[in-house]
Tab-separated table of C-alpha atoms in Angstrom:
chain	number	residue	atom	x	y	z
A	1	MET	CA	14.180	-18.298	1.519
A	2	ALA	CA	14.347	-15.301	3.864
A	3	TYR	CA	16.615	-17.308	6.191
A	4	VAL	CA	19.089	-18.381	3.485
A	5	SER	CA	19.041	-14.834	2.068
A	6	LEU	CA	20.321	-13.583	5.406
A	7	LYS	CA	23.009	-16.266	5.463
A	8	SER	CA	24.231	-15.238	2.025
A	9	MET	CA	24.625	-11.610	3.126
A	10	LEU	CA	26.366	-12.532	6.376
A	11	SER	CA	28.611	-15.156	4.676
A	12	SER	CA	28.236	-17.517	7.591
A	13	LYS	CA	25.822	-20.203	8.684
A	14	GLY	CA	24.367	-18.085	11.405
A	15	LYS	CA	22.399	-19.314	14.382
A	16	LYS	CA	18.719	-19.858	13.804
A	17	ASN	CA	16.582	-18.748	16.710
A	18	ASN	CA	13.322	-20.668	17.052
A	19	LYS	CA	11.744	-18.233	19.445
A	20	GLN	CA	8.453	-16.821	18.209
A	21	GLN	CA	8.787	-13.228	17.002
A	22	PRO	CA	5.425	-11.430	16.964
A	23	VAL	CA	4.532	-9.296	13.968
A	24	ASP	CA	1.160	-7.569	14.082
A	25	SER	CA	-0.548	-5.414	11.483
A	26	ALA	CA	-1.584	-2.189	13.169
A	27	PRO	CA	-3.686	0.560	11.601
A	28	ASN	CA	-1.257	3.130	13.006
A	29	PRO	CA	2.217	1.505	13.017
A	30	PRO	CA	5.032	3.093	15.024
A	31	ALA	CA	6.727	5.935	13.200
A	32	THR	CA	10.189	5.229	11.798
A	33	LYS	CA	12.834	7.889	11.659
A	34	GLN	CA	13.698	9.015	8.147
A	35	SER	CA	17.209	9.903	7.085
A	36	ASP	CA	18.340	13.516	7.614
A	37	ARG	CA	21.622	12.990	5.774
A	38	PRO	CA	22.368	15.215	2.745
A	39	ASP	CA	21.359	14.151	-0.752
A	40	GLY	CA	23.806	13.320	-3.513
A	41	LEU	CA	26.149	11.140	-1.450
A	42	ASP	CA	26.942	7.455	-1.863
A	43	LEU	CA	27.263	6.632	1.812
A	44	VAL	CA	28.753	3.428	3.221
A	45	VAL	CA	26.882	2.509	6.390
A	46	LYS	CA	27.503	-0.091	9.105
A	47	PHE	CA	24.076	-1.662	9.261
A	48	LYS	CA	22.840	-2.838	12.645
A	49	VAL	CA	20.133	-5.155	11.293
A	50	ILE	CA	19.653	-7.062	8.039
A	51	VAL	CA	16.073	-7.809	6.970
A	52	ALA	CA	15.223	-10.340	4.243
A	53	ILE	CA	11.909	-10.313	2.372
A	54	ASP	CA	10.763	-13.286	0.327
A	55	PHE	CA	7.685	-12.504	-1.748
A	56	GLY	CA	6.818	-16.055	-2.729
A	57	THR	CA	4.246	-17.080	-5.292
A	58	HIS	CA	1.940	-18.398	-2.584
A	59	GLY	CA	3.367	-17.085	0.707
A	60	THR	CA	5.547	-14.234	1.962
A	61	GLY	CA	8.364	-14.833	4.449
A	62	LEU	CA	10.223	-12.311	6.577
A	63	GLY	CA	13.381	-12.658	8.652
A	64	TYR	CA	16.000	-10.475	10.283
A	65	ALA	CA	19.502	-10.775	11.737
A	66	ILE	CA	21.287	-8.625	14.302
A	67	VAL	CA	24.753	-7.815	12.940
A	68	PRO	CA	27.427	-8.481	15.613
A	69	TYR	CA	30.107	-5.829	16.173
A	70	ASP	CA	33.210	-5.944	18.365
A	71	GLU	CA	34.249	-3.326	20.904
A	72	ASN	CA	35.952	-1.294	18.168
A	73	GLY	CA	32.759	-1.058	16.159
A	74	ASP	CA	33.928	-3.483	13.477
A	75	SER	CA	31.920	-6.431	12.236
A	76	ASP	CA	32.743	-9.414	14.464
A	77	SER	CA	33.252	-12.457	12.225
A	78	LYS	CA	33.909	-14.698	15.251
A	79	GLN	CA	30.492	-14.116	16.759
A	80	GLU	CA	27.599	-16.003	15.214
A	81	PRO	CA	24.669	-13.718	14.404
A	82	GLU	CA	21.202	-14.684	15.516
A	83	ILE	CA	18.707	-15.039	12.679
A	84	TYR	CA	15.009	-14.795	13.446
A	85	THR	CA	12.646	-16.311	10.919
A	86	ARG	CA	9.506	-17.256	12.854
A	87	GLN	CA	7.446	-14.095	12.994
A	88	ASP	CA	4.135	-14.925	14.631
A	89	TRP	CA	1.920	-13.148	12.134
A	90	CYS	CA	-0.193	-16.133	11.061
A	91	ASP	CA	-1.209	-19.658	12.036
A	92	ASN	CA	0.450	-21.312	9.033
A	93	THR	CA	3.006	-24.008	9.814
A	94	ASP	CA	5.591	-22.482	7.454
A	95	HIS	CA	5.182	-19.087	9.179
A	96	LYS	CA	4.428	-17.420	5.852
A	97	ILE	CA	1.431	-15.251	5.179
A	98	LYS	CA	-0.328	-15.337	1.836
A	99	THR	CA	0.992	-13.050	-0.876
A	100	ASP	CA	-2.399	-11.327	-1.067
A	101	ILE	CA	-3.189	-7.655	-0.623
A	102	LEU	CA	-6.514	-5.870	-0.189
A	103	LEU	CA	-6.939	-2.228	-1.184
A	104	LYS	CA	-9.839	0.186	-1.146
A	105	ALA	CA	-11.194	1.324	-4.491
A	106	ASN	CA	-9.058	4.462	-4.218
A	107	GLY	CA	-5.893	2.394	-3.579
A	108	GLU	CA	-5.753	2.890	0.187
A	109	PHE	CA	-4.231	-0.082	2.011
A	110	ILE	CA	-6.550	-2.356	4.020
A	111	ALA	CA	-4.769	-5.651	4.723
A	112	PHE	CA	-2.019	-7.997	3.587
A	113	GLY	CA	-1.702	-11.766	3.828
A	114	ASP	CA	-4.367	-14.081	5.200
A	115	LYS	CA	-6.301	-11.118	6.613
A	116	ALA	CA	-6.686	-9.679	3.116
A	117	LEU	CA	-8.569	-12.721	1.847
A	118	GLN	CA	-10.591	-13.036	5.056
A	119	GLN	CA	-11.792	-9.429	4.907
A	120	TYR	CA	-12.578	-9.676	1.214
A	121	THR	CA	-14.772	-12.754	1.670
A	122	LYS	CA	-16.639	-11.065	4.545
A	123	MET	CA	-17.688	-8.013	2.594
A	124	ASP	CA	-21.224	-6.729	3.083
A	125	ASP	CA	-24.030	-8.737	1.538
A	126	ASP	CA	-25.046	-5.838	-0.654
A	127	GLU	CA	-21.587	-5.899	-2.278
A	128	ASN	CA	-21.495	-9.652	-2.799
A	129	GLU	CA	-25.102	-9.886	-4.003
A	130	TYR	CA	-24.360	-8.420	-7.396
A	131	TYR	CA	-21.576	-10.933	-8.027
A	132	SER	CA	-23.360	-14.051	-6.784
A	133	SER	CA	-24.038	-16.930	-9.186
A	134	SER	CA	-27.839	-16.650	-8.821
A	135	PRO	CA	-29.414	-13.419	-10.159
A	136	SER	CA	-30.822	-11.063	-7.582
A	137	GLU	CA	-34.094	-9.185	-7.878
A	138	ASN	CA	-32.172	-6.072	-8.873
A	139	GLU	CA	-30.335	-7.983	-11.584
A	140	GLU	CA	-33.617	-9.321	-12.972
A	141	ASN	CA	-34.921	-5.772	-13.166
A	142	GLU	CA	-31.743	-4.711	-14.929
A	143	GLU	CA	-32.419	-7.279	-17.621
A	144	LYS	CA	-35.290	-5.063	-18.703
A	145	GLU	CA	-33.080	-2.030	-18.993
A	146	ASN	CA	-30.975	-1.204	-22.009
A	147	GLU	CA	-27.332	-2.278	-22.160
A	148	GLN	CA	-26.012	1.219	-21.591
A	149	ALA	CA	-27.953	1.654	-18.354
A	150	ARG	CA	-26.803	-1.738	-17.077
A	151	HIS	CA	-23.203	-0.909	-17.851
A	152	LYS	CA	-23.464	2.394	-16.001
A	153	ARG	CA	-25.024	0.679	-12.989
A	154	MET	CA	-22.225	-1.911	-12.936
A	155	GLU	CA	-19.534	0.780	-13.066
A	156	GLU	CA	-21.157	2.555	-10.137
A	157	ARG	CA	-21.060	-0.600	-8.014
A	158	LEU	CA	-17.475	-1.357	-8.928
A	159	ARG	CA	-16.336	2.170	-8.164
A	160	ASN	CA	-16.508	1.638	-4.396
A	161	ARG	CA	-15.718	-2.076	-4.266
A	162	LYS	CA	-12.520	-3.268	-2.564
A	163	MET	CA	-9.747	-4.710	-4.717
A	164	LEU	CA	-8.113	-8.033	-3.841
A	165	PHE	CA	-4.873	-9.106	-5.516
A	166	GLU	CA	-4.191	-12.788	-4.851
A	167	SER	CA	-0.739	-14.375	-5.352
A	168	PHE	CA	0.155	-11.276	-7.338
A	169	LYS	CA	3.811	-12.288	-7.771
A	170	MET	CA	2.731	-14.887	-10.360
A	171	VAL	CA	1.524	-12.186	-12.747
A	172	LEU	CA	4.099	-9.491	-11.979
A	173	TYR	CA	6.603	-10.421	-14.665
A	174	GLU	CA	6.071	-10.451	-18.411
A	175	LYS	CA	8.604	-12.132	-20.691
A	176	SER	CA	9.584	-10.334	-23.862
A	177	ALA	CA	8.914	-11.747	-27.312
A	178	ASN	CA	12.500	-12.960	-27.650
A	179	ASP	CA	12.540	-14.177	-24.025
A	180	ASP	CA	15.699	-12.166	-23.312
A	181	ASP	CA	14.654	-9.046	-21.438
A	182	GLY	CA	11.255	-9.130	-19.785
A	183	ASP	CA	9.749	-6.529	-17.520
A	184	ILE	CA	7.241	-6.042	-14.727
A	185	CYS	CA	3.747	-5.479	-16.101
A	186	GLU	CA	2.291	-1.988	-15.780
A	187	LYS	CA	-1.041	-3.070	-14.263
A	188	LEU	CA	-2.408	-5.965	-12.223
A	189	LYS	CA	-5.933	-7.307	-12.554
A	190	CYS	CA	-7.766	-7.748	-9.266
A	191	SER	CA	-9.816	-10.780	-8.290
A	192	ASP	CA	-13.084	-9.534	-9.780
A	193	GLY	CA	-11.481	-10.071	-13.198
A	194	ILE	CA	-12.650	-6.664	-14.391
A	195	ARG	CA	-10.619	-3.884	-12.828
A	196	SER	CA	-6.888	-3.290	-13.140
A	197	TYR	CA	-4.649	-1.167	-10.952
A	198	PRO	CA	-1.062	0.142	-11.369
A	199	THR	CA	1.462	-2.509	-10.302
A	200	LYS	CA	3.657	0.171	-8.755
A	201	ARG	CA	0.965	1.218	-6.292
A	202	VAL	CA	0.158	-2.374	-5.325
A	203	PHE	CA	3.786	-3.247	-4.637
A	204	VAL	CA	4.566	-0.002	-2.811
A	205	ALA	CA	1.613	-0.700	-0.495
A	206	ALA	CA	2.976	-4.204	0.162
A	207	LEU	CA	6.465	-2.866	0.964
A	208	LYS	CA	5.018	-0.281	3.336
A	209	PHE	CA	3.195	-3.058	5.192
A	210	ILE	CA	6.408	-5.108	5.482
A	211	LYS	CA	8.306	-2.090	6.787
A	212	ALA	CA	5.641	-1.294	9.402
A	213	SER	CA	5.523	-4.950	10.495
A	214	ILE	CA	9.246	-5.387	11.044
A	215	PHE	CA	9.672	-2.017	12.767
A	216	GLU	CA	6.907	-2.982	15.145
A	217	VAL	CA	8.967	-6.063	16.023
A	218	PHE	CA	12.051	-3.910	16.594
A	219	GLN	CA	10.052	-1.700	18.935
A	220	LYS	CA	8.663	-4.633	20.923
A	221	LYS	CA	12.097	-6.256	21.172
A	222	SER	CA	13.764	-2.946	22.155
A	223	ILE	CA	16.160	-3.142	19.221
A	224	SER	CA	17.875	0.231	19.080
A	225	LEU	CA	18.058	1.867	15.661
A	226	PRO	CA	19.186	5.472	16.280
A	227	ASN	CA	19.205	6.313	12.564
A	228	GLY	CA	15.910	4.638	11.711
A	229	ILE	CA	15.840	3.064	8.255
A	230	ASP	CA	19.510	3.985	7.716
A	231	ASP	CA	20.476	1.270	10.217
A	232	VAL	CA	18.659	-1.476	8.294
A	233	GLN	CA	19.875	-3.261	5.192
A	234	TRP	CA	17.146	-4.915	3.136
A	235	ILE	CA	17.376	-8.063	1.024
A	236	LEU	CA	14.677	-8.771	-1.517
A	237	THR	CA	14.636	-12.078	-3.382
A	238	VAL	CA	13.493	-12.307	-7.002
A	239	PRO	CA	13.371	-15.139	-9.564
A	240	ALA	CA	16.560	-15.601	-11.593
A	241	ILE	CA	14.735	-14.923	-14.865
A	242	TRP	CA	14.011	-11.324	-13.858
A	243	SER	CA	15.790	-8.687	-15.945
A	244	ASP	CA	17.866	-5.749	-14.719
A	245	ARG	CA	15.018	-3.483	-15.854
A	246	ALA	CA	12.609	-5.284	-13.533
A	247	LYS	CA	15.054	-5.113	-10.631
A	248	HIS	CA	15.510	-1.385	-11.205
A	249	LYS	CA	11.748	-0.897	-10.863
A	250	MET	CA	11.743	-2.842	-7.597
A	251	GLU	CA	14.439	-0.555	-6.227
A	252	ALA	CA	12.527	2.546	-7.309
A	253	TRP	CA	9.411	1.246	-5.569
A	254	ALA	CA	11.397	0.557	-2.390
A	255	ILE	CA	12.477	4.207	-2.401
A	256	ARG	CA	8.884	5.313	-2.954
A	257	ALA	CA	7.773	3.120	-0.017
A	258	GLU	CA	10.421	4.878	2.143
A	259	LEU	CA	12.067	1.519	2.738
A	260	ILE	CA	15.525	2.723	1.726
A	261	ASN	CA	17.651	5.840	1.380
A	262	ARG	CA	18.726	6.305	-2.238
A	263	ASN	CA	22.085	7.723	-1.087
A	264	ILE	CA	23.223	4.689	0.931
A	265	PHE	CA	25.346	2.107	-0.843
A	266	ASN	CA	23.746	-1.360	-0.905
A	267	HIS	CA	20.855	-0.231	1.261
A	268	LEU	CA	18.748	-2.661	-0.747
A	269	ARG	CA	20.203	-5.826	-2.240
A	270	ILE	CA	18.018	-7.554	-4.807
A	271	VAL	CA	19.241	-11.142	-4.953
A	272	TYR	CA	18.288	-14.104	-7.092
A	273	GLU	CA	16.376	-16.886	-5.368
A	274	PRO	CA	18.598	-19.722	-6.786
A	275	ASP	CA	21.707	-17.957	-5.429
A	276	CYS	CA	20.203	-17.956	-1.945
A	277	ALA	CA	19.298	-21.621	-2.354
A	278	SER	CA	22.906	-22.364	-3.348
A	279	ILE	CA	24.171	-20.765	-0.145
A	280	SER	CA	21.824	-23.005	1.819
A	281	CYS	CA	22.948	-26.102	-0.094
A	282	GLN	CA	26.610	-25.343	0.510
A	283	SER	CA	26.079	-24.809	4.219
A	284	GLU	CA	24.225	-28.097	4.601
A	285	SER	CA	26.105	-30.356	2.153
A	286	ALA	CA	29.773	-31.256	1.664
A	287	PHE	CA	30.277	-29.840	-1.826
A	288	LYS	CA	33.825	-29.553	-3.145
A	289	THR	CA	35.242	-26.780	-5.288
A	290	GLY	CA	34.484	-27.479	-8.925
A	291	GLU	CA	31.456	-29.673	-8.295
A	292	ARG	CA	28.240	-28.878	-10.133
A	293	TYR	CA	24.659	-29.352	-9.055
A	294	ILE	CA	21.141	-28.681	-10.271
A	295	LEU	CA	18.747	-26.666	-8.105
A	296	ILE	CA	15.019	-27.299	-8.394
A	297	ASP	CA	12.869	-24.824	-6.501
A	298	ALA	CA	9.324	-26.198	-6.456
A	299	GLY	CA	7.323	-23.387	-4.885
A	300	GLY	CA	3.668	-22.781	-4.221
A	301	GLY	CA	2.832	-22.018	-7.829
A	302	THR	CA	6.037	-22.074	-9.876
A	303	VAL	CA	9.064	-24.293	-10.477
A	304	ASP	CA	12.515	-22.795	-11.131
A	305	ILE	CA	15.608	-24.721	-12.238
A	306	ALA	CA	19.225	-23.542	-12.071
A	307	CYS	CA	22.665	-25.163	-12.490
A	308	HIS	CA	25.624	-23.918	-10.431
A	309	GLN	CA	29.290	-24.768	-9.923
A	310	VAL	CA	31.075	-24.368	-6.583
A	311	LYS	CA	33.892	-21.805	-6.740
A	312	GLY	CA	34.740	-21.723	-3.043
A	313	GLU	CA	33.149	-21.276	0.356
A	314	TYR	CA	29.784	-19.519	-0.150
A	315	SER	CA	30.763	-18.835	-3.746
A	316	MET	CA	29.326	-20.272	-6.942
A	317	GLU	CA	28.893	-19.494	-10.621
A	318	GLU	CA	26.022	-20.023	-12.990
A	319	ILE	CA	26.626	-22.779	-15.572
A	320	TYR	CA	23.382	-22.490	-17.506
A	321	HIS	CA	20.886	-19.671	-17.594
A	322	PRO	CA	18.067	-20.561	-15.190
A	323	THR	CA	14.568	-21.273	-16.400
A	324	GLY	CA	11.180	-21.529	-14.767
A	325	GLY	CA	7.553	-20.577	-14.739
A	326	ALA	CA	4.109	-21.510	-13.561
């Protein structure tokens, strides 16, 4: 999805580069220059790089494209951009890391992806003991205590326990009663099934990790970005059933994560997943103007269905409102 998202923004097929692109999670990622441009302006910027983020139900994909410019500094439509989609940040064959995030009890970021689940399952024995299926000696002693004392003891143990959020995209969105205008839920429940944490803080932490990861790649590949984040356009894919209210929250969280500059026009483009899939279909199949087709996106945990009609090259319209779910 990250690859076809880039193609949709570039309006060309692009050239897929199969070379491995390393992305490592570092405790102290390289600093990225923040914008020093004045507030209150709606700036139009010539982006040097386009980055696409696909937070899938099961896995997260990341890709980027170097925007080609001619000698006059204008976008060169004759030159095919190179699109990199194989970041070497995991051993999975689809080059996606799990959409899992691990936070400390105070919300501090620990890990994202496969490493999040690995670190959670390797927690100290004294943490896991309380939650094991067989009662420990301490738990047997607690049976003799009153309910209030047991509850207080449990709260104390939970207070310092790490929080794992697995496949959190599946539970991000809540449909409204009339199914017309849903919204992102205010809190997410972590894997212990007991504690909840603000969705905003979970997603901001995930976006900060993505930003640090891709900027580390830029540094290793000597990709020059004189204006820091201002030189990067971001594409974030979301399901077609998401409301404008939900998309507005995503944009606000991207600003909070220092991913984008609020004053730059189209610094972040939130695009529907079926639209990106349509671009891919049109680039790989001989559709004619006026033809209609049904898109079925069977992901890691959800299935989405959309119906589009071809309007022209890399252009389509929605025939029926898309539907989907777990």
